[in-house]
């Protein structure tokens, strides 16, 4: 954390959040925690649904946030430094472009966009501004995944032999129009859920040589996706599915086998299995979205170089998702990547 002295010297960063859906609740909760150690304050929120404001305030005791139904009115009325965008996916690129062009630091909830063509416009715009732009690939900041990355890089248990990632969910529900089940607005489970593990595979292992994928179209399009990532020295598979029944809830999992151990994250518990024993490693505590926003703040306040979650990486993940979709459209045909 920043020292208290530096906190006092640095100007207060004022945040406006645009869109108050489910993910925004986690963002608001993070700001409520981080304001205790950083010069940052969430001062305004914009959403067209008045009920969303009440839900956010109830969940986070955020009763002092100024509320707006129109983004231009919020920008006109508030002196903001950061815009945190949590809008439906189909609005991401246009919204982020507008905020960058108006001189704000921008944190954009994943994905960057629904195509590499439109995402490239945003990437190019971010490279022409002195403002910080980051896409919320939160999995990169979860302690369990950071632990996994560290032991891979340090070869603590030798080389990786196999890796399996899974992200299963009940069918998403939203009040009013359920835009998540509209493929044109969300990109389906492929762009909303599978993207997490696709990005993590790249983050952990680098670029695959090719991908092979299959998908089921149950509720809309690409509602479950199973992808095989082709590497020379390891087998890597990821599965995402949001067609499960409401009683299931949500469950992320990974299993990575090394030469000398197997690491499993399941039921929100992390364990390392060696030949004759298993143990729970000591990892840093904290929530991924909170740590993601903390990292974003430090890019601004400390002038850090973004080494962990660059816009270029978010763009490459969109390109890889398009390759996965192409493979799924041809029932698992191998699609070259690099």
Short mmCIF file of C-alpha atoms in Angstrom, two decimals:
data_model
loop_
_atom_site.label_atom_id
_atom_site.label_comp_id
_atom_site.label_asym_id
_atom_site.label_seq_id
_atom_site.Cartn_x
_atom_site.Cartn_y
_atom_site.Cartn_z
CA UNK A 1 0.00 0.00 0.00
CA UNK A 2 0.99 3.64 -0.38
CA UNK A 3 2.37 5.30 2.69
CA UNK A 4 0.06 7.72 4.46
CA UNK A 5 2.42 10.54 3.57
CA UNK A 6 2.18 9.83 -0.15
CA UNK A 7 -1.57 9.43 0.16
CA UNK A 8 -1.84 12.95 1.55
CA UNK A 9 0.37 14.48 -1.14
CA UNK A 10 -1.36 12.85 -4.12
CA UNK A 11 -4.58 14.46 -5.33
CA UNK A 12 -7.79 12.65 -4.59
CA UNK A 13 -8.80 10.53 -7.59
CA UNK A 14 -12.53 10.78 -8.16
CA UNK A 15 -14.24 7.82 -9.79
CA UNK A 16 -17.47 7.56 -11.72
CA UNK A 17 -18.86 4.11 -12.47
CA UNK A 18 -20.92 3.62 -15.62
CA UNK A 19 -23.29 0.66 -15.46
CA UNK A 20 -24.54 -0.94 -12.25
CA UNK A 21 -25.08 -4.57 -13.15
CA UNK A 22 -23.88 -7.59 -11.20
CA UNK A 23 -20.14 -7.08 -11.76
CA UNK A 24 -20.42 -3.42 -10.70
CA UNK A 25 -21.34 -4.53 -7.19
CA UNK A 26 -17.89 -6.11 -6.83
CA UNK A 27 -16.25 -2.97 -8.21
CA UNK A 28 -18.12 -0.73 -5.78
CA UNK A 29 -17.21 -3.01 -2.88
CA UNK A 30 -13.54 -2.77 -3.89
CA UNK A 31 -13.58 1.03 -3.91
CA UNK A 32 -15.16 1.04 -0.44
CA UNK A 33 -12.17 -0.97 0.85
CA UNK A 34 -9.39 0.70 -1.15
CA UNK A 35 -10.35 4.25 -0.18
CA UNK A 36 -8.94 3.51 3.28
CA UNK A 37 -5.38 3.25 1.90
CA UNK A 38 -5.43 5.12 -1.40
CA UNK A 39 -6.36 8.66 -2.45
CA UNK A 40 -9.45 7.48 -4.28
CA UNK A 41 -13.18 7.98 -3.91
CA UNK A 42 -16.18 6.68 -5.81
CA UNK A 43 -18.31 9.79 -6.12
CA UNK A 44 -20.81 9.09 -8.92
CA UNK A 45 -22.65 6.32 -10.72
CA UNK A 46 -24.68 6.21 -13.91
CA UNK A 47 -27.36 3.69 -14.85
CA UNK A 48 -30.73 3.86 -16.57
CA UNK A 49 -32.35 1.60 -13.95
CA UNK A 50 -33.07 3.41 -10.69
CA UNK A 51 -33.40 0.11 -8.83
CA UNK A 52 -29.73 -0.58 -9.47
CA UNK A 53 -28.71 2.37 -7.28
CA UNK A 54 -30.68 1.06 -4.32
CA UNK A 55 -29.14 -2.41 -4.68
CA UNK A 56 -25.60 -1.01 -4.81
CA UNK A 57 -26.16 1.22 -1.79
CA UNK A 58 -27.71 -1.61 0.21
CA UNK A 59 -24.88 -4.01 -0.59
CA UNK A 60 -22.03 -1.59 0.13
CA UNK A 61 -23.43 1.21 2.31
CA UNK A 62 -22.55 3.51 -0.58
CA UNK A 63 -25.27 6.01 0.14
CA UNK A 64 -23.22 9.12 -0.61
CA UNK A 65 -22.69 8.37 -4.32
CA UNK A 66 -24.28 10.87 -6.68
CA UNK A 67 -26.72 9.15 -9.02
CA UNK A 68 -27.29 9.84 -12.72
CA UNK A 69 -29.39 8.29 -15.48
CA UNK A 70 -27.44 10.01 -18.28
CA UNK A 71 -23.67 9.72 -18.78
CA UNK A 72 -23.28 13.15 -20.33
CA UNK A 73 -25.03 14.70 -17.35
CA UNK A 74 -22.68 12.86 -14.98
CA UNK A 75 -19.61 14.06 -16.87
CA UNK A 76 -20.94 17.62 -16.96
CA UNK A 77 -21.82 17.72 -13.27
CA UNK A 78 -18.82 15.92 -11.78
CA UNK A 79 -15.08 16.54 -11.81
CA UNK A 80 -13.91 12.97 -12.40
CA UNK A 81 -10.52 11.40 -13.00
CA UNK A 82 -11.48 7.77 -13.60
CA UNK A 83 -14.40 6.14 -15.40
CA UNK A 84 -15.03 2.52 -14.45
CA UNK A 85 -17.14 0.96 -17.23
CA UNK A 86 -19.37 -2.00 -16.30
CA UNK A 87 -21.83 -1.80 -19.20
CA UNK A 88 -23.14 -4.71 -21.31
CA UNK A 89 -20.39 -6.07 -23.53
CA UNK A 90 -21.70 -4.75 -26.84
CA UNK A 91 -21.29 -1.19 -25.50
CA UNK A 92 -17.71 -1.57 -24.27
CA UNK A 93 -15.73 -0.24 -27.20
CA UNK A 94 -17.88 2.81 -27.92
CA UNK A 95 -18.06 3.75 -24.25
CA UNK A 96 -14.33 3.34 -23.58
CA UNK A 97 -13.41 5.27 -26.72
CA UNK A 98 -15.62 8.15 -25.62
CA UNK A 99 -14.08 8.26 -22.15
CA UNK A 100 -10.48 8.09 -23.40
CA UNK A 101 -11.18 10.82 -25.94
CA UNK A 102 -12.58 12.97 -23.14
CA UNK A 103 -9.40 12.62 -21.10
CA UNK A 104 -10.29 10.11 -18.39
CA UNK A 105 -8.37 7.16 -17.03
CA UNK A 106 -10.47 4.12 -17.97
CA UNK A 107 -10.99 0.75 -16.32
CA UNK A 108 -13.11 -1.37 -18.66
CA UNK A 109 -14.72 -4.59 -17.48
CA UNK A 110 -13.81 -7.54 -19.71
CA UNK A 111 -13.99 -8.31 -22.55
CA UNK A 112 -12.33 -5.49 -24.47
CA UNK A 113 -14.90 -5.98 -27.24
CA UNK A 114 -16.83 -8.54 -29.24
CA UNK A 115 -14.41 -8.60 -32.16
CA UNK A 116 -10.73 -7.97 -32.78
CA UNK A 117 -11.63 -5.39 -35.43
CA UNK A 118 -13.50 -3.12 -33.01
CA UNK A 119 -11.12 -3.89 -30.15
CA UNK A 120 -8.20 -2.74 -32.30
CA UNK A 121 -9.78 0.73 -32.50
CA UNK A 122 -9.78 0.88 -28.73
CA UNK A 123 -6.23 -0.44 -28.44
CA UNK A 124 -4.98 2.17 -30.91
CA UNK A 125 -6.80 4.95 -29.06
CA UNK A 126 -5.31 3.85 -25.74
CA UNK A 127 -1.81 4.09 -27.20
CA UNK A 128 -2.37 7.71 -28.25
CA UNK A 129 -3.30 9.00 -24.81
CA UNK A 130 -1.33 9.62 -21.63
CA UNK A 131 -4.21 8.26 -19.58
CA UNK A 132 -4.18 4.77 -18.07
CA UNK A 133 -6.40 2.23 -19.79
CA UNK A 134 -6.87 -1.31 -18.51
CA UNK A 135 -9.32 -4.13 -19.18
CA UNK A 136 -10.59 -6.03 -16.15
CA UNK A 137 -9.16 -9.50 -16.67
CA UNK A 138 -9.57 -10.11 -12.94
CA UNK A 139 -8.36 -13.71 -12.87
CA UNK A 140 -4.80 -12.46 -13.30
CA UNK A 141 -5.08 -10.92 -9.83
CA UNK A 142 -6.64 -13.76 -7.84
CA UNK A 143 -4.11 -15.11 -5.29
CA UNK A 144 -4.72 -18.76 -6.29
CA UNK A 145 -3.86 -18.06 -9.91
CA UNK A 146 -0.94 -15.82 -8.97
CA UNK A 147 0.42 -18.69 -6.88
CA UNK A 148 0.05 -21.02 -9.85
CA UNK A 149 1.89 -18.59 -12.12
CA UNK A 150 4.74 -18.23 -9.63
CA UNK A 151 5.39 -21.95 -9.21
CA UNK A 152 5.25 -22.42 -12.98
CA UNK A 153 7.80 -19.67 -13.58
CA UNK A 154 10.05 -20.87 -10.76
CA UNK A 155 9.69 -24.52 -11.84
CA UNK A 156 9.13 -25.34 -8.19
CA UNK A 157 7.69 -28.75 -9.05
CA UNK A 158 9.36 -29.21 -12.41
CA UNK A 159 7.73 -28.82 -15.81
CA UNK A 160 3.99 -28.69 -16.39
CA UNK A 161 2.70 -31.89 -17.97
CA UNK A 162 -1.06 -31.30 -18.14
CA UNK A 163 -3.40 -28.46 -17.24
CA UNK A 164 -7.19 -28.42 -17.04
CA UNK A 165 -9.37 -25.38 -16.35
CA UNK A 166 -13.11 -25.39 -15.74
CA UNK A 167 -15.67 -22.63 -15.22
CA UNK A 168 -19.23 -23.86 -14.70
CA UNK A 169 -22.23 -21.70 -13.98
CA UNK A 170 -25.96 -21.72 -13.61
CA UNK A 171 -27.70 -19.93 -16.46
CA UNK A 172 -27.24 -16.19 -15.91
CA UNK A 173 -30.35 -14.18 -15.11
CA UNK A 174 -30.83 -10.44 -15.29
CA UNK A 175 -33.73 -8.19 -14.43
CA UNK A 176 -35.61 -7.03 -17.53
CA UNK A 177 -33.92 -7.93 -20.79
CA UNK A 178 -31.42 -10.72 -20.15
CA UNK A 179 -28.76 -9.36 -22.48
CA UNK A 180 -26.28 -12.07 -21.52
CA UNK A 181 -28.37 -14.64 -23.38
CA UNK A 182 -28.41 -12.42 -26.46
CA UNK A 183 -25.33 -13.56 -28.35
CA UNK A 184 -25.10 -10.32 -30.33
CA UNK A 185 -24.79 -8.37 -27.08
CA UNK A 186 -22.68 -10.71 -24.95
CA UNK A 187 -20.76 -13.06 -27.22
CA UNK A 188 -22.28 -15.96 -25.31
CA UNK A 189 -20.51 -18.03 -22.70
CA UNK A 190 -17.49 -17.92 -25.00
CA UNK A 191 -16.84 -14.19 -24.50
CA UNK A 192 -18.34 -13.83 -21.02
CA UNK A 193 -17.10 -16.92 -19.13
CA UNK A 194 -14.61 -18.93 -21.22
CA UNK A 195 -12.59 -15.76 -21.78
CA UNK A 196 -11.29 -15.96 -18.20
CA UNK A 197 -9.55 -19.30 -18.66
CA UNK A 198 -8.50 -18.54 -22.24
CA UNK A 199 -6.75 -15.43 -20.99
CA UNK A 200 -5.26 -17.35 -18.08
CA UNK A 201 -3.85 -20.05 -20.36
CA UNK A 202 -2.04 -17.36 -22.33
CA UNK A 203 -0.87 -15.68 -19.10
CA UNK A 204 0.53 -18.90 -17.66
CA UNK A 205 1.92 -20.70 -20.70
CA UNK A 206 2.34 -18.16 -23.48
CA UNK A 207 0.78 -18.47 -26.89
CA UNK A 208 -0.43 -21.90 -28.07
CA UNK A 209 0.50 -23.10 -31.53
CA UNK A 210 -3.14 -23.85 -32.37
CA UNK A 211 -6.55 -24.49 -30.84
CA UNK A 212 -9.31 -27.04 -31.34
CA UNK A 213 -12.76 -26.37 -29.86
CA UNK A 214 -16.31 -27.64 -29.76
CA UNK A 215 -19.40 -25.75 -28.59
CA UNK A 216 -23.06 -26.37 -27.80
CA UNK A 217 -25.77 -23.88 -28.73
CA UNK A 218 -28.51 -24.45 -26.16
CA UNK A 219 -29.85 -21.13 -24.90
CA UNK A 220 -28.42 -18.84 -27.55
CA UNK A 221 -24.96 -19.35 -29.12
CA UNK A 222 -21.77 -20.83 -27.67
CA UNK A 223 -23.36 -21.68 -24.32
CA UNK A 224 -20.74 -24.30 -23.52
CA UNK A 225 -17.25 -24.40 -25.01
CA UNK A 226 -14.51 -27.00 -24.68
CA UNK A 227 -11.09 -25.91 -25.99
CA UNK A 228 -7.85 -27.80 -26.45
CA UNK A 229 -4.75 -25.61 -26.61
CA UNK A 230 -1.87 -27.07 -28.61
CA UNK A 231 1.61 -26.79 -27.09
CA UNK A 232 4.71 -28.84 -27.87
CA UNK A 233 5.44 -29.87 -24.27
CA UNK A 234 2.11 -30.03 -22.42
CA UNK A 235 -1.60 -30.79 -22.74
CA UNK A 236 -3.94 -27.93 -21.89
CA UNK A 237 -7.76 -28.00 -21.92
CA UNK A 238 -10.41 -25.53 -20.74
CA UNK A 239 -14.17 -25.95 -20.39
CA UNK A 240 -16.86 -23.32 -19.81
CA UNK A 241 -20.59 -23.94 -19.48
CA UNK A 242 -23.42 -21.71 -18.30
CA UNK A 243 -26.33 -24.08 -18.93
CA UNK A 244 -26.41 -25.62 -15.42
CA UNK A 245 -29.49 -25.45 -13.20
CA UNK A 246 -29.96 -22.66 -10.63
CA UNK A 247 -29.16 -24.92 -7.67
CA UNK A 248 -25.63 -25.45 -9.00
CA UNK A 249 -24.50 -21.85 -8.63
CA UNK A 250 -21.01 -21.08 -9.91
CA UNK A 251 -17.83 -23.13 -9.72
CA UNK A 252 -14.31 -22.35 -11.01
CA UNK A 253 -11.63 -25.04 -10.95
CA UNK A 254 -8.15 -25.86 -12.20
CA UNK A 255 -5.91 -28.93 -12.05
CA UNK A 256 -2.28 -28.62 -13.11
CA UNK A 257 0.03 -31.63 -13.01
CA UNK A 258 3.78 -31.04 -12.74
CA UNK A 259 6.60 -33.57 -12.82
CA UNK A 260 6.71 -33.59 -9.00
CA UNK A 261 3.25 -32.51 -7.86
CA UNK A 262 -0.34 -31.81 -8.83
CA UNK A 263 -1.97 -28.50 -7.87
CA UNK A 264 -5.76 -28.40 -7.62
CA UNK A 265 -8.08 -25.47 -7.00
CA UNK A 266 -11.61 -26.71 -6.36
CA UNK A 267 -14.51 -25.64 -4.14
CA UNK A 268 -12.55 -22.43 -3.52
CA UNK A 269 -9.77 -24.43 -1.88
CA UNK A 270 -6.18 -24.74 -3.13
CA UNK A 271 -4.09 -27.85 -2.47
CA UNK A 272 -0.75 -29.25 -3.58
CA UNK A 273 -0.53 -33.04 -3.89
CA UNK A 274 2.95 -34.58 -3.70
CA UNK A 275 3.90 -38.24 -3.78
CA UNK A 276 3.15 -39.05 -0.13
CA UNK A 277 1.45 -35.95 1.21
CA UNK A 278 -0.71 -33.00 0.36
CA UNK A 279 -0.88 -29.51 1.85
CA UNK A 280 -2.63 -26.18 1.54
CA UNK A 281 -0.10 -23.54 0.48
CA UNK A 282 -0.01 -20.19 2.21
CA UNK A 283 -1.14 -17.53 -0.22
CA UNK A 284 -1.92 -13.86 0.02
CA UNK A 285 -5.51 -13.18 0.98
CA UNK A 286 -7.76 -10.93 -1.04
CA UNK A 287 -10.34 -10.72 -3.76
CA UNK A 288 -9.28 -10.63 -7.39
CA UNK A 289 -11.34 -7.61 -8.43
CA UNK A 290 -10.14 -5.65 -5.41
CA UNK A 291 -6.53 -6.45 -6.28
CA UNK A 292 -7.19 -5.67 -9.94
CA UNK A 293 -8.49 -2.19 -9.09
CA UNK A 294 -5.64 -1.68 -6.60
CA UNK A 295 -3.17 -2.44 -9.41
CA UNK A 296 -4.98 0.00 -11.72
CA UNK A 297 -4.81 2.73 -9.07
CA UNK A 298 -1.08 2.20 -8.63
CA UNK A 299 -0.53 2.49 -12.37
CA UNK A 300 -1.89 6.02 -11.96
CA UNK A 301 -0.55 7.05 -8.57
CA UNK A 302 2.90 5.47 -8.81
CA UNK A 303 3.41 5.77 -12.55
CA UNK A 304 4.08 2.05 -12.76
CA UNK A 305 4.59 0.25 -16.05
CA UNK A 306 1.73 -2.15 -16.71
CA UNK A 307 3.45 -5.52 -16.87
CA UNK A 308 0.65 -7.77 -15.59
CA UNK A 309 -2.42 -6.83 -17.61
CA UNK A 310 -1.62 -4.75 -20.68
CA UNK A 311 -4.29 -3.68 -23.18
CA UNK A 312 -2.27 -5.53 -25.81
CA UNK A 313 -2.81 -8.76 -23.87
CA UNK A 314 -6.55 -8.17 -23.66
CA UNK A 315 -6.61 -7.63 -27.41
CA UNK A 316 -4.69 -10.85 -28.09
CA UNK A 317 -7.18 -12.77 -25.96
CA UNK A 318 -10.01 -11.46 -28.16
CA UNK A 319 -8.12 -12.65 -31.24
CA UNK A 320 -7.66 -16.10 -29.69
CA UNK A 321 -11.37 -16.28 -28.81
CA UNK A 322 -12.13 -15.68 -32.49
CA UNK A 323 -9.87 -18.61 -33.41
CA UNK A 324 -11.67 -20.79 -30.86
CA UNK A 325 -15.02 -19.76 -32.33
CA UNK A 326 -13.79 -20.58 -35.84
CA UNK A 327 -12.70 -24.02 -34.68
CA UNK A 328 -16.02 -24.66 -32.92
CA UNK A 329 -17.92 -23.60 -36.03
CA UNK A 330 -16.11 -26.40 -37.88
CA UNK A 331 -16.64 -28.99 -35.13
CA UNK A 332 -13.15 -28.93 -33.68
CA UNK A 333 -11.05 -28.22 -36.74
CA UNK A 334 -7.48 -27.32 -35.77
CA UNK A 335 -6.97 -23.58 -36.16
CA UNK A 336 -3.39 -22.29 -36.20
CA UNK A 337 -2.56 -19.45 -33.81
CA UNK A 338 1.20 -18.80 -33.93
#
